[in-house]
Amino acid sequence: MKNIYTLIVFFFLSHTLHAQDNNNIKLVIHGGAGTITRKNMTAEQEKAYRAVLDNALQKGYLVLKNGGTSVNAVQTAIMVLEDSPLFNAGKGAVFTHEGKNELDASIMDGKNLMAGAVAGVTTVKNPITAAIAVMEKSPHVMLTGAGADRFAKEQGLQIVDPSYFYTEARYKALLNAKKSESIELDHSDKAKKENLKKGNKTGHRESKSLIFSEGKKFGTVGCVALDKYGNLAAGTSTGGMTNKRYGRVGDAPIIGAGTYANNETCAVSATGHGEFFIRAAVAHDISALMEYKGLNLQDAANEVVMKKLIAMGGEGGVIALDKKGNISMPFNSEGMYRGYIRHDGQSVTMIYKDELKK
Amino acid sequence: MKNIYTLIVFFFLSHTLHAQDNNNIKLVIHGGAGTITRKNMTAEQEKAYRAVLDNALQKGYLVLKNGGTSVNAVQTAIMVLEDSPLFNAGKGAVFTHEGKNELDASIMDGKNLMAGAVAGVTTVKNPITAAIAVMEKSPHVMLTGAGADRFAKEQGLQIVDPSYFYTEARYKALLNAKKSESIELDHSDKAKKENLKKGNKTGHRESKSLIFSEGKKFGTVGCVALDKYGNLAAGTSTGGMTNKRYGRVGDAPIIGAGTYANNETCAVSATGHGEFFIRAAVAHDISALMEYKGLNLQDAANEVVMKKLIAMGGEGGVIALDKKGNISMPFNSEGMYRGYIRHDGQSVTMIYKDELKK
């Protein structure tokens, strides 16, 4: 009789705990921030972007719901975004000055502060998988260039010919950028406007591509997740900057800048003008404001994105998630592709500034 | 008469201010942390190391004394250490698995949070000059690989044939590391001890080199400085890890990990097992503890190096300097090449654990 009681209590407790855990799961994604406005985007483009965002949310959520880890969920959601040509990560990555696609990605596990990153890979289909392999299968945190490609291949990851990453819209964006040389040589407002105009032309009229070729969009994709075990994770993946030179690396593969996760505080993935995000150590700074100054997630994220970065002139945004499942998605640019999915599977996608968190 | 008084007051004030400013200048350096003990090192080696450390201190100090900026002083001091074969940076850098020398460096200016870094350069004689050029002459923060070398060349920096970085002692250390493959394939204590034994043999008996070939030394050089204008700067330069593969990058070129400077808090340069220093965002964390938790420099640096890093298993140390000229140089390894020079030109060099700050 006593045994039966024990059994009943056990099943009751385990069911309750399980339900509680799954009540807490959450996943948040972004697909880049920048000059993304209603008037710049067609209804067709908007629909296409929202569909991919929602697919990423649903696929990542399924991992969490089935008891997968936050790292697994981050990988799954980011792979959806990498595989879509719409976002500047994986397929659809922007082109370097030399006409190549050099990809960066990073991951951090909030449970144990383990991390992995790759910079400048050219043959890994899903750079986020390479970052995770660095974290899980190597004693290192950051691998770069051809060496990182070699490591990914040795780990049995999916390798593709560099031509896999080609998209017409991104290549045209490179040609336009080269024409104006605005990104590296001229930072005046006039150049920005010209570039924007050209970018829009390419996206809307010339190629009629679904890919939204913003003149100034800091395309990067990212995901933060909280699993039923209470563990946070953050991941980021990008093709970097159109027309980038000299092996330029932004904040996406930099732990503490574009990506940071710590169960004690929060998980953060950033998107924006990477140079400013590195100098401001954005992702770690949000965590530090919570840990040392006692700010809540929203205040910490706003302090960095809406005050510090604006004061420095750094455009972009972050997605952030704390251990209680609170979400913050501040950005100081005109728009940011973003979305979240709740424990019950209800998802929300947003693009513009006027869409508030529901 | 009134004008003369004004003039006298003006000269008096300007002289006083000038004197006060020069009373505050300070420069601190490190040359790497690791298994550096009295019994492992000959008197001749110790003398050689102290001589280079002191030369770096004196040269950096001269810049500050003559009204140069903290960035200039950091560059000057680090160049002395890079040019010496004794330290794992510039000439004397360790070898990669493929038998190459791939160098990383970074700089940060505490005045405006500007920063620059290069990773994996192979032809720049003084990588710290490339990091500074990235900061001052490009819109970027981090350049990598062949692109970074090309940028350095275009900027007119001194370019050398990769063979310039060859030293016999470091090459032998690679051969020993490859024999045991301890760094990448075996992290057991036994392997560490074997590697240490072999390393010592190479350094002391076989080649009789002045270069101290420690089995486990995280050689990196760094400098933090405070100039008469009250501006802090931090810089770090390294050859990375012996036998490193896959384009591995440590904390040295990562802003927020190996290097950080902010006039509001402190300047930090780190040396140690880079993977842990990236995961712990060491340099930015020390700054954040001061800014958000109100810790003083010593407590903040100790919290990170002597508590957080030890808890994670991360070996190494930092040099740190605040805007008042306070110094902190904690390390959790057996030794750390380090030193500082005061406003009056009095310098102190230290190597072992039992040498306390005078």
mmCIF file with all atom_site columns, N, CA and C in Angstrom, chain A residues 163-220:
data_model
loop_
_atom_site.group_PDB
_atom_site.id
_atom_site.type_symbol
_atom_site.label_atom_id
_atom_site.label_alt_id
_atom_site.label_comp_id
_atom_site.label_asym_id
_atom_site.label_entity_id
_atom_site.label_seq_id
_atom_site.pdbx_PDB_ins_code
_atom_site.Cartn_x
_atom_site.Cartn_y
_atom_site.Cartn_z
_atom_site.occupancy
_atom_site.B_iso_or_equiv
_atom_site.pdbx_formal_charge
_atom_site.auth_seq_id
_atom_site.auth_comp_id
_atom_site.auth_asym_id
_atom_site.auth_atom_id
_atom_site.pdbx_PDB_model_num
ATOM 1   N N  . SER A 1 163 ? 29.793 28.184 -54.292 1.00 0.00 ? 163 SER A N  1
ATOM 2   C CA . SER A 1 163 ? 28.758 28.744 -55.176 1.00 0.00 ? 163 SER A CA 1
ATOM 3   C C  . SER A 1 163 ? 27.346 28.524 -54.622 1.00 0.00 ? 163 SER A C  1
ATOM 4   N N  . TYR A 1 164 ? 27.222 27.588 -53.658 1.00 0.00 ? 164 TYR A N  1
ATOM 5   C CA . TYR A 1 164 ? 25.912 27.348 -53.023 1.00 0.00 ? 164 TYR A CA 1
ATOM 6   C C  . TYR A 1 164 ? 25.342 28.634 -52.437 1.00 0.00 ? 164 TYR A C  1
ATOM 7   N N  . PHE A 1 165 ? 26.224 29.503 -51.945 1.00 0.00 ? 165 PHE A N  1
ATOM 8   C CA . PHE A 1 165 ? 25.768 30.691 -51.222 1.00 0.00 ? 165 PHE A CA 1
ATOM 9   C C  . PHE A 1 165 ? 25.352 31.840 -52.137 1.00 0.00 ? 165 PHE A C  1
ATOM 10  N N  . TYR A 1 166 ? 25.542 31.654 -53.466 1.00 0.00 ? 166 TYR A N  1
ATOM 11  C CA . TYR A 1 166 ? 25.223 32.719 -54.406 1.00 0.00 ? 166 TYR A CA 1
ATOM 12  C C  . TYR A 1 166 ? 23.725 32.988 -54.489 1.00 0.00 ? 166 TYR A C  1
ATOM 13  N N  . THR A 1 167 ? 23.349 34.257 -54.419 1.00 0.00 ? 167 THR A N  1
ATOM 14  C CA . THR A 1 167 ? 21.987 34.677 -54.791 1.00 0.00 ? 167 THR A CA 1
ATOM 15  C C  . THR A 1 167 ? 22.131 35.931 -55.642 1.00 0.00 ? 167 THR A C  1
ATOM 16  N N  . GLU A 1 168 ? 21.287 36.055 -56.623 1.00 0.00 ? 168 GLU A N  1
ATOM 17  C CA . GLU A 1 168 ? 21.406 37.159 -57.569 1.00 0.00 ? 168 GLU A CA 1
ATOM 18  C C  . GLU A 1 168 ? 21.249 38.516 -56.862 1.00 0.00 ? 168 GLU A C  1
ATOM 19  N N  . ALA A 1 169 ? 20.263 38.585 -55.977 1.00 0.00 ? 169 ALA A N  1
ATOM 20  C CA . ALA A 1 169 ? 19.984 39.870 -55.318 1.00 0.00 ? 169 ALA A CA 1
ATOM 21  C C  . ALA A 1 169 ? 21.179 40.354 -54.502 1.00 0.00 ? 169 ALA A C  1
ATOM 22  N N  . ARG A 1 170 ? 21.824 39.426 -53.769 1.00 0.00 ? 170 ARG A N  1
ATOM 23  C CA . ARG A 1 170 ? 22.978 39.827 -52.958 1.00 0.00 ? 170 ARG A CA 1
ATOM 24  C C  . ARG A 1 170 ? 24.161 40.224 -53.840 1.00 0.00 ? 170 ARG A C  1
ATOM 25  N N  . TYR A 1 171 ? 24.294 39.531 -54.979 1.00 0.00 ? 171 TYR A N  1
ATOM 26  C CA . TYR A 1 171 ? 25.411 39.864 -55.861 1.00 0.00 ? 171 TYR A CA 1
ATOM 27  C C  . TYR A 1 171 ? 25.203 41.250 -56.470 1.00 0.00 ? 171 TYR A C  1
ATOM 28  N N  . LYS A 1 172 ? 23.950 41.545 -56.814 1.00 0.00 ? 172 LYS A N  1
ATOM 29  C CA . LYS A 1 172 ? 23.651 42.885 -57.336 1.00 0.00 ? 172 LYS A CA 1
ATOM 30  C C  . LYS A 1 172 ? 23.896 43.944 -56.270 1.00 0.00 ? 172 LYS A C  1
ATOM 31  N N  . ALA A 1 173 ? 23.595 43.597 -55.025 1.00 0.00 ? 173 ALA A N  1
ATOM 32  C CA . ALA A 1 173 ? 23.845 44.533 -53.931 1.00 0.00 ? 173 ALA A CA 1
ATOM 33  C C  . ALA A 1 173 ? 25.337 44.832 -53.819 1.00 0.00 ? 173 ALA A C  1
ATOM 34  N N  . LEU A 1 174 ? 26.165 43.813 -54.068 1.00 0.00 ? 174 LEU A N  1
ATOM 35  C CA . LEU A 1 174 ? 27.616 44.035 -54.046 1.00 0.00 ? 174 LEU A CA 1
ATOM 36  C C  . LEU A 1 174 ? 28.018 44.991 -55.159 1.00 0.00 ? 174 LEU A C  1
ATOM 37  N N  . LEU A 1 175 ? 27.483 44.737 -56.376 1.00 0.00 ? 175 LEU A N  1
ATOM 38  C CA . LEU A 1 175 ? 27.840 45.595 -57.513 1.00 0.00 ? 175 LEU A CA 1
ATOM 39  C C  . LEU A 1 175 ? 27.434 47.039 -57.221 1.00 0.00 ? 175 LEU A C  1
ATOM 40  N N  . ASN A 1 176 ? 26.253 47.213 -56.643 1.00 0.00 ? 176 ASN A N  1
ATOM 41  C CA . ASN A 1 176 ? 25.800 48.560 -56.281 1.00 0.00 ? 176 ASN A CA 1
ATOM 42  C C  . ASN A 1 176 ? 26.702 49.186 -55.223 1.00 0.00 ? 176 ASN A C  1
ATOM 43  N N  . ALA A 1 177 ? 27.063 48.383 -54.247 1.00 0.00 ? 177 ALA A N  1
ATOM 44  C CA . ALA A 1 177 ? 27.914 48.891 -53.168 1.00 0.00 ? 177 ALA A CA 1
ATOM 45  C C  . ALA A 1 177 ? 29.278 49.282 -53.715 1.00 0.00 ? 177 ALA A C  1
ATOM 46  N N  . LYS A 1 178 ? 29.774 48.489 -54.644 1.00 0.00 ? 178 LYS A N  1
ATOM 47  C CA . LYS A 1 178 ? 31.075 48.790 -55.231 1.00 0.00 ? 178 LYS A CA 1
ATOM 48  C C  . LYS A 1 178 ? 31.016 50.085 -56.023 1.00 0.00 ? 178 LYS A C  1
ATOM 49  N N  . LYS A 1 179 ? 29.883 50.289 -56.709 1.00 0.00 ? 179 LYS A N  1
ATOM 50  C CA . LYS A 1 179 ? 29.713 51.517 -57.480 1.00 0.00 ? 179 LYS A CA 1
ATOM 51  C C  . LYS A 1 179 ? 29.856 52.728 -56.569 1.00 0.00 ? 179 LYS A C  1
ATOM 52  N N  . SER A 1 180 ? 29.134 52.717 -55.510 1.00 0.00 ? 180 SER A N  1
ATOM 53  C CA . SER A 1 180 ? 29.157 53.899 -54.637 1.00 0.00 ? 180 SER A CA 1
ATOM 54  C C  . SER A 1 180 ? 30.294 53.835 -53.628 1.00 0.00 ? 180 SER A C  1
ATOM 55  N N  . GLU A 1 181 ? 30.787 52.626 -53.357 1.00 0.00 ? 181 GLU A N  1
ATOM 56  C CA . GLU A 1 181 ? 31.856 52.433 -52.370 1.00 0.00 ? 181 GLU A CA 1
ATOM 57  C C  . GLU A 1 181 ? 31.504 53.126 -51.064 1.00 0.00 ? 181 GLU A C  1
ATOM 58  N N  . SER A 1 182 ? 30.214 53.158 -50.792 1.00 0.00 ? 182 SER A N  1
ATOM 59  C CA . SER A 1 182 ? 29.785 53.957 -49.649 1.00 0.00 ? 182 SER A CA 1
ATOM 60  C C  . SER A 1 182 ? 30.147 53.323 -48.327 1.00 0.00 ? 182 SER A C  1
ATOM 61  N N  . ILE A 1 183 ? 30.169 52.007 -48.282 1.00 0.00 ? 183 ILE A N  1
ATOM 62  C CA . ILE A 1 183 ? 30.354 51.367 -46.982 1.00 0.00 ? 183 ILE A CA 1
ATOM 63  C C  . ILE A 1 183 ? 31.730 51.638 -46.395 1.00 0.00 ? 183 ILE A C  1
ATOM 64  N N  . GLU A 1 184 ? 32.764 51.510 -47.237 1.00 0.00 ? 184 GLU A N  1
ATOM 65  C CA . GLU A 1 184 ? 34.100 51.663 -46.674 1.00 0.00 ? 184 GLU A CA 1
ATOM 66  C C  . GLU A 1 184 ? 34.676 53.056 -46.841 1.00 0.00 ? 184 GLU A C  1
ATOM 67  N N  . LEU A 1 185 ? 34.309 53.722 -47.938 1.00 0.00 ? 185 LEU A N  1
ATOM 68  C CA . LEU A 1 185 ? 35.029 54.941 -48.259 1.00 0.00 ? 185 LEU A CA 1
ATOM 69  C C  . LEU A 1 185 ? 34.267 56.209 -47.930 1.00 0.00 ? 185 LEU A C  1
ATOM 70  N N  . ASP A 1 186 ? 32.966 56.099 -47.790 1.00 0.00 ? 186 ASP A N  1
ATOM 71  C CA . ASP A 1 186 ? 32.206 57.318 -47.605 1.00 0.00 ? 186 ASP A CA 1
ATOM 72  C C  . ASP A 1 186 ? 31.089 57.056 -46.612 1.00 0.00 ? 186 ASP A C  1
ATOM 73  N N  . HIS A 1 187 ? 31.144 57.708 -45.509 1.00 0.00 ? 187 HIS A N  1
ATOM 74  C CA . HIS A 1 187 ? 30.113 57.475 -44.509 1.00 0.00 ? 187 HIS A CA 1
ATOM 75  C C  . HIS A 1 187 ? 29.160 58.659 -44.376 1.00 0.00 ? 187 HIS A C  1
ATOM 76  N N  . SER A 1 188 ? 29.132 59.491 -45.392 1.00 0.00 ? 188 SER A N  1
ATOM 77  C CA . SER A 1 188 ? 28.253 60.647 -45.312 1.00 0.00 ? 188 SER A CA 1
ATOM 78  C C  . SER A 1 188 ? 26.800 60.228 -45.480 1.00 0.00 ? 188 SER A C  1
ATOM 79  N N  . ASP A 1 189 ? 25.903 61.066 -44.982 1.00 0.00 ? 189 ASP A N  1
ATOM 80  C CA . ASP A 1 189 ? 24.479 60.766 -45.093 1.00 0.00 ? 189 ASP A CA 1
ATOM 81  C C  . ASP A 1 189 ? 24.044 60.655 -46.545 1.00 0.00 ? 189 ASP A C  1
ATOM 82  N N  . LYS A 1 190 ? 24.665 61.502 -47.379 1.00 0.00 ? 190 LYS A N  1
ATOM 83  C CA . LYS A 1 190 ? 24.298 61.488 -48.784 1.00 0.00 ? 190 LYS A CA 1
ATOM 84  C C  . LYS A 1 190 ? 24.553 60.107 -49.388 1.00 0.00 ? 190 LYS A C  1
ATOM 85  N N  . ALA A 1 191 ? 25.714 59.570 -49.094 1.00 0.00 ? 191 ALA A N  1
ATOM 86  C CA . ALA A 1 191 ? 26.062 58.262 -49.635 1.00 0.00 ? 191 ALA A CA 1
ATOM 87  C C  . ALA A 1 191 ? 25.105 57.198 -49.141 1.00 0.00 ? 191 ALA A C  1
ATOM 88  N N  . LYS A 1 192 ? 24.750 57.304 -47.863 1.00 0.00 ? 192 LYS A N  1
ATOM 89  C CA . LYS A 1 192 ? 23.829 56.325 -47.301 1.00 0.00 ? 192 LYS A CA 1
ATOM 90  C C  . LYS A 1 192 ? 22.503 56.346 -48.063 1.00 0.00 ? 192 LYS A C  1
ATOM 91  N N  . LYS A 1 193 ? 22.036 57.582 -48.344 1.00 0.00 ? 193 LYS A N  1
ATOM 92  C CA . LYS A 1 193 ? 20.761 57.716 -49.038 1.00 0.00 ? 193 LYS A CA 1
ATOM 93  C C  . LYS A 1 193 ? 20.838 57.175 -50.457 1.00 0.00 ? 193 LYS A C  1
ATOM 94  N N  . GLU A 1 194 ? 21.945 57.493 -51.130 1.00 0.00 ? 194 GLU A N  1
ATOM 95  C CA . GLU A 1 194 ? 22.128 56.997 -52.496 1.00 0.00 ? 194 GLU A CA 1
ATOM 96  C C  . GLU A 1 194 ? 22.133 55.480 -52.517 1.00 0.00 ? 194 GLU A C  1
ATOM 97  N N  . ASN A 1 195 ? 22.864 54.931 -51.578 1.00 0.00 ? 195 ASN A N  1
ATOM 98  C CA . ASN A 1 195 ? 22.997 53.493 -51.491 1.00 0.00 ? 195 ASN A CA 1
ATOM 99  C C  . ASN A 1 195 ? 21.640 52.859 -51.225 1.00 0.00 ? 195 ASN A C  1
ATOM 100 N N  . LEU A 1 196 ? 20.910 53.483 -50.339 1.00 0.00 ? 196 LEU A N  1
ATOM 101 C CA . LEU A 1 196 ? 19.572 52.998 -50.006 1.00 0.00 ? 196 LEU A CA 1
ATOM 102 C C  . LEU A 1 196 ? 18.689 52.978 -51.247 1.00 0.00 ? 196 LEU A C  1
ATOM 103 N N  . LYS A 1 197 ? 18.773 54.079 -52.012 1.00 0.00 ? 197 LYS A N  1
ATOM 104 C CA . LYS A 1 197 ? 17.968 54.205 -53.215 1.00 0.00 ? 197 LYS A CA 1
ATOM 105 C C  . LYS A 1 197 ? 18.321 53.082 -54.199 1.00 0.00 ? 197 LYS A C  1
ATOM 106 N N  . LYS A 1 198 ? 19.620 52.912 -54.389 1.00 0.00 ? 198 LYS A N  1
ATOM 107 C CA . LYS A 1 198 ? 20.074 51.868 -55.309 1.00 0.00 ? 198 LYS A CA 1
ATOM 108 C C  . LYS A 1 198 ? 19.651 50.487 -54.831 1.00 0.00 ? 198 LYS A C  1
ATOM 109 N N  . GLY A 1 199 ? 19.807 50.286 -53.542 1.00 0.00 ? 199 GLY A N  1
ATOM 110 C CA . GLY A 1 199 ? 19.439 48.991 -52.960 1.00 0.00 ? 199 GLY A CA 1
ATOM 111 C C  . GLY A 1 199 ? 17.975 48.692 -53.209 1.00 0.00 ? 199 GLY A C  1
ATOM 112 N N  . ASN A 1 200 ? 17.148 49.684 -53.015 1.00 0.00 ? 200 ASN A N  1
ATOM 113 C CA . ASN A 1 200 ? 15.722 49.462 -53.205 1.00 0.00 ? 200 ASN A CA 1
ATOM 114 C C  . ASN A 1 200 ? 15.396 49.147 -54.656 1.00 0.00 ? 200 ASN A C  1
ATOM 115 N N  . LYS A 1 201 ? 16.058 49.874 -55.537 1.00 0.00 ? 201 LYS A N  1
ATOM 116 C CA . LYS A 1 201 ? 15.843 49.624 -56.962 1.00 0.00 ? 201 LYS A CA 1
ATOM 117 C C  . LYS A 1 201 ? 16.112 48.158 -57.274 1.00 0.00 ? 201 LYS A C  1
ATOM 118 N N  . THR A 1 202 ? 17.262 47.703 -56.802 1.00 0.00 ? 202 THR A N  1
ATOM 119 C CA . THR A 1 202 ? 17.639 46.322 -57.073 1.00 0.00 ? 202 THR A CA 1
ATOM 120 C C  . THR A 1 202 ? 16.584 45.359 -56.562 1.00 0.00 ? 202 THR A C  1
ATOM 121 N N  . GLY A 1 203 ? 16.180 45.609 -55.331 1.00 0.00 ? 203 GLY A N  1
ATOM 122 C CA . GLY A 1 203 ? 15.257 44.673 -54.702 1.00 0.00 ? 203 GLY A CA 1
ATOM 123 C C  . GLY A 1 203 ? 13.881 44.693 -55.356 1.00 0.00 ? 203 GLY A C  1
ATOM 124 N N  . HIS A 1 204 ? 13.401 45.868 -55.727 1.00 0.00 ? 204 HIS A N  1
ATOM 125 C CA . HIS A 1 204 ? 11.996 45.944 -56.138 1.00 0.00 ? 204 HIS A CA 1
ATOM 126 C C  . HIS A 1 204 ? 11.762 45.899 -57.633 1.00 0.00 ? 204 HIS A C  1
ATOM 127 N N  . ARG A 1 205 ? 12.600 46.611 -58.353 1.00 0.00 ? 205 ARG A N  1
ATOM 128 C CA . ARG A 1 205 ? 12.270 46.782 -59.772 1.00 0.00 ? 205 ARG A CA 1
ATOM 129 C C  . ARG A 1 205 ? 13.125 45.922 -60.683 1.00 0.00 ? 205 ARG A C  1
ATOM 130 N N  . GLU A 1 206 ? 14.442 45.911 -60.431 1.00 0.00 ? 206 GLU A N  1
ATOM 131 C CA . GLU A 1 206 ? 15.306 45.215 -61.378 1.00 0.00 ? 206 GLU A CA 1
ATOM 132 C C  . GLU A 1 206 ? 15.122 43.706 -61.320 1.00 0.00 ? 206 GLU A C  1
ATOM 133 N N  . SER A 1 207 ? 15.316 43.121 -60.133 1.00 0.00 ? 207 SER A N  1
ATOM 134 C CA . SER A 1 207 ? 15.293 41.665 -60.088 1.00 0.00 ? 207 SER A CA 1
ATOM 135 C C  . SER A 1 207 ? 13.952 41.126 -59.603 1.00 0.00 ? 207 SER A C  1
ATOM 136 N N  . LYS A 1 208 ? 13.132 41.994 -59.059 1.00 0.00 ? 208 LYS A N  1
ATOM 137 C CA . LYS A 1 208 ? 11.856 41.581 -58.495 1.00 0.00 ? 208 LYS A CA 1
ATOM 138 C C  . LYS A 1 208 ? 12.021 40.403 -57.538 1.00 0.00 ? 208 LYS A C  1
ATOM 139 N N  . SER A 1 209 ? 13.137 40.399 -56.852 1.00 0.00 ? 209 SER A N  1
ATOM 140 C CA . SER A 1 209 ? 13.429 39.309 -55.941 1.00 0.00 ? 209 SER A CA 1
ATOM 141 C C  . SER A 1 209 ? 12.631 39.464 -54.664 1.00 0.00 ? 209 SER A C  1
ATOM 142 N N  . LEU A 1 210 ? 12.377 38.351 -54.023 1.00 0.00 ? 210 LEU A N  1
ATOM 143 C CA . LEU A 1 210 ? 11.752 38.413 -52.702 1.00 0.00 ? 210 LEU A CA 1
ATOM 144 C C  . LEU A 1 210 ? 12.751 38.913 -51.665 1.00 0.00 ? 210 LEU A C  1
ATOM 145 N N  . ILE A 1 211 ? 14.026 38.780 -52.007 1.00 0.00 ? 211 ILE A N  1
ATOM 146 C CA . ILE A 1 211 ? 15.049 39.210 -51.055 1.00 0.00 ? 211 ILE A CA 1
ATOM 147 C C  . ILE A 1 211 ? 15.032 40.726 -50.946 1.00 0.00 ? 211 ILE A C  1
ATOM 148 N N  . PHE A 1 212 ? 14.849 41.190 -49.737 1.00 0.00 ? 212 PHE A N  1
ATOM 149 C CA . PHE A 1 212 ? 14.753 42.613 -49.478 1.00 0.00 ? 212 PHE A CA 1
ATOM 150 C C  . PHE A 1 212 ? 16.155 43.197 -49.413 1.00 0.00 ? 212 PHE A C  1
ATOM 151 N N  . SER A 1 213 ? 16.577 43.856 -50.507 1.00 0.00 ? 213 SER A N  1
ATOM 152 C CA . SER A 1 213 ? 17.951 44.349 -50.583 1.00 0.00 ? 213 SER A CA 1
ATOM 153 C C  . SER A 1 213 ? 18.057 45.757 -50.046 1.00 0.00 ? 213 SER A C  1
ATOM 154 N N  . GLU A 1 214 ? 18.023 45.859 -48.751 1.00 0.00 ? 214 GLU A N  1
ATOM 155 C CA . GLU A 1 214 ? 18.111 47.141 -48.094 1.00 0.00 ? 214 GLU A CA 1
ATOM 156 C C  . GLU A 1 214 ? 19.477 47.755 -48.351 1.00 0.00 ? 214 GLU A C  1
ATOM 157 N N  . GLY A 1 215 ? 19.484 49.065 -48.445 1.00 0.00 ? 215 GLY A N  1
ATOM 158 C CA . GLY A 1 215 ? 20.766 49.734 -48.587 1.00 0.00 ? 215 GLY A CA 1
ATOM 159 C C  . GLY A 1 215 ? 21.566 49.592 -47.313 1.00 0.00 ? 215 GLY A C  1
ATOM 160 N N  . LYS A 1 216 ? 20.919 49.681 -46.202 1.00 0.00 ? 216 LYS A N  1
ATOM 161 C CA . LYS A 1 216 ? 21.626 49.599 -44.924 1.00 0.00 ? 216 LYS A CA 1
ATOM 162 C C  . LYS A 1 216 ? 20.867 48.672 -43.993 1.00 0.00 ? 216 LYS A C  1
ATOM 163 N N  . LYS A 1 217 ? 21.069 47.403 -44.198 1.00 0.00 ? 217 LYS A N  1
ATOM 164 C CA . LYS A 1 217 ? 20.474 46.434 -43.279 1.00 0.00 ? 217 LYS A CA 1
ATOM 165 C C  . LYS A 1 217 ? 21.574 45.562 -42.743 1.00 0.00 ? 217 LYS A C  1
ATOM 166 N N  . PHE A 1 218 ? 21.614 45.415 -41.438 1.00 0.00 ? 218 PHE A N  1
ATOM 167 C CA . PHE A 1 218 ? 22.664 44.628 -40.831 1.00 0.00 ? 218 PHE A CA 1
ATOM 168 C C  . PHE A 1 218 ? 22.160 43.210 -40.650 1.00 0.00 ? 218 PHE A C  1
ATOM 169 N N  . GLY A 1 219 ? 22.024 42.540 -41.765 1.00 0.00 ? 219 GLY A N  1
ATOM 170 C CA . GLY A 1 219 ? 21.451 41.209 -41.756 1.00 0.00 ? 219 GLY A CA 1
ATOM 171 C C  . GLY A 1 219 ? 22.307 40.247 -40.989 1.00 0.00 ? 219 GLY A C  1
ATOM 172 N N  . THR A 1 220 ? 21.707 39.587 -40.119 1.00 0.00 ? 220 THR A N  1
ATOM 173 C CA . THR A 1 220 ? 22.299 38.591 -39.248 1.00 0.00 ? 220 THR A CA 1
ATOM 174 C C  . THR A 1 220 ? 21.090 37.846 -38.739 1.00 0.00 ? 220 THR A C  1
#
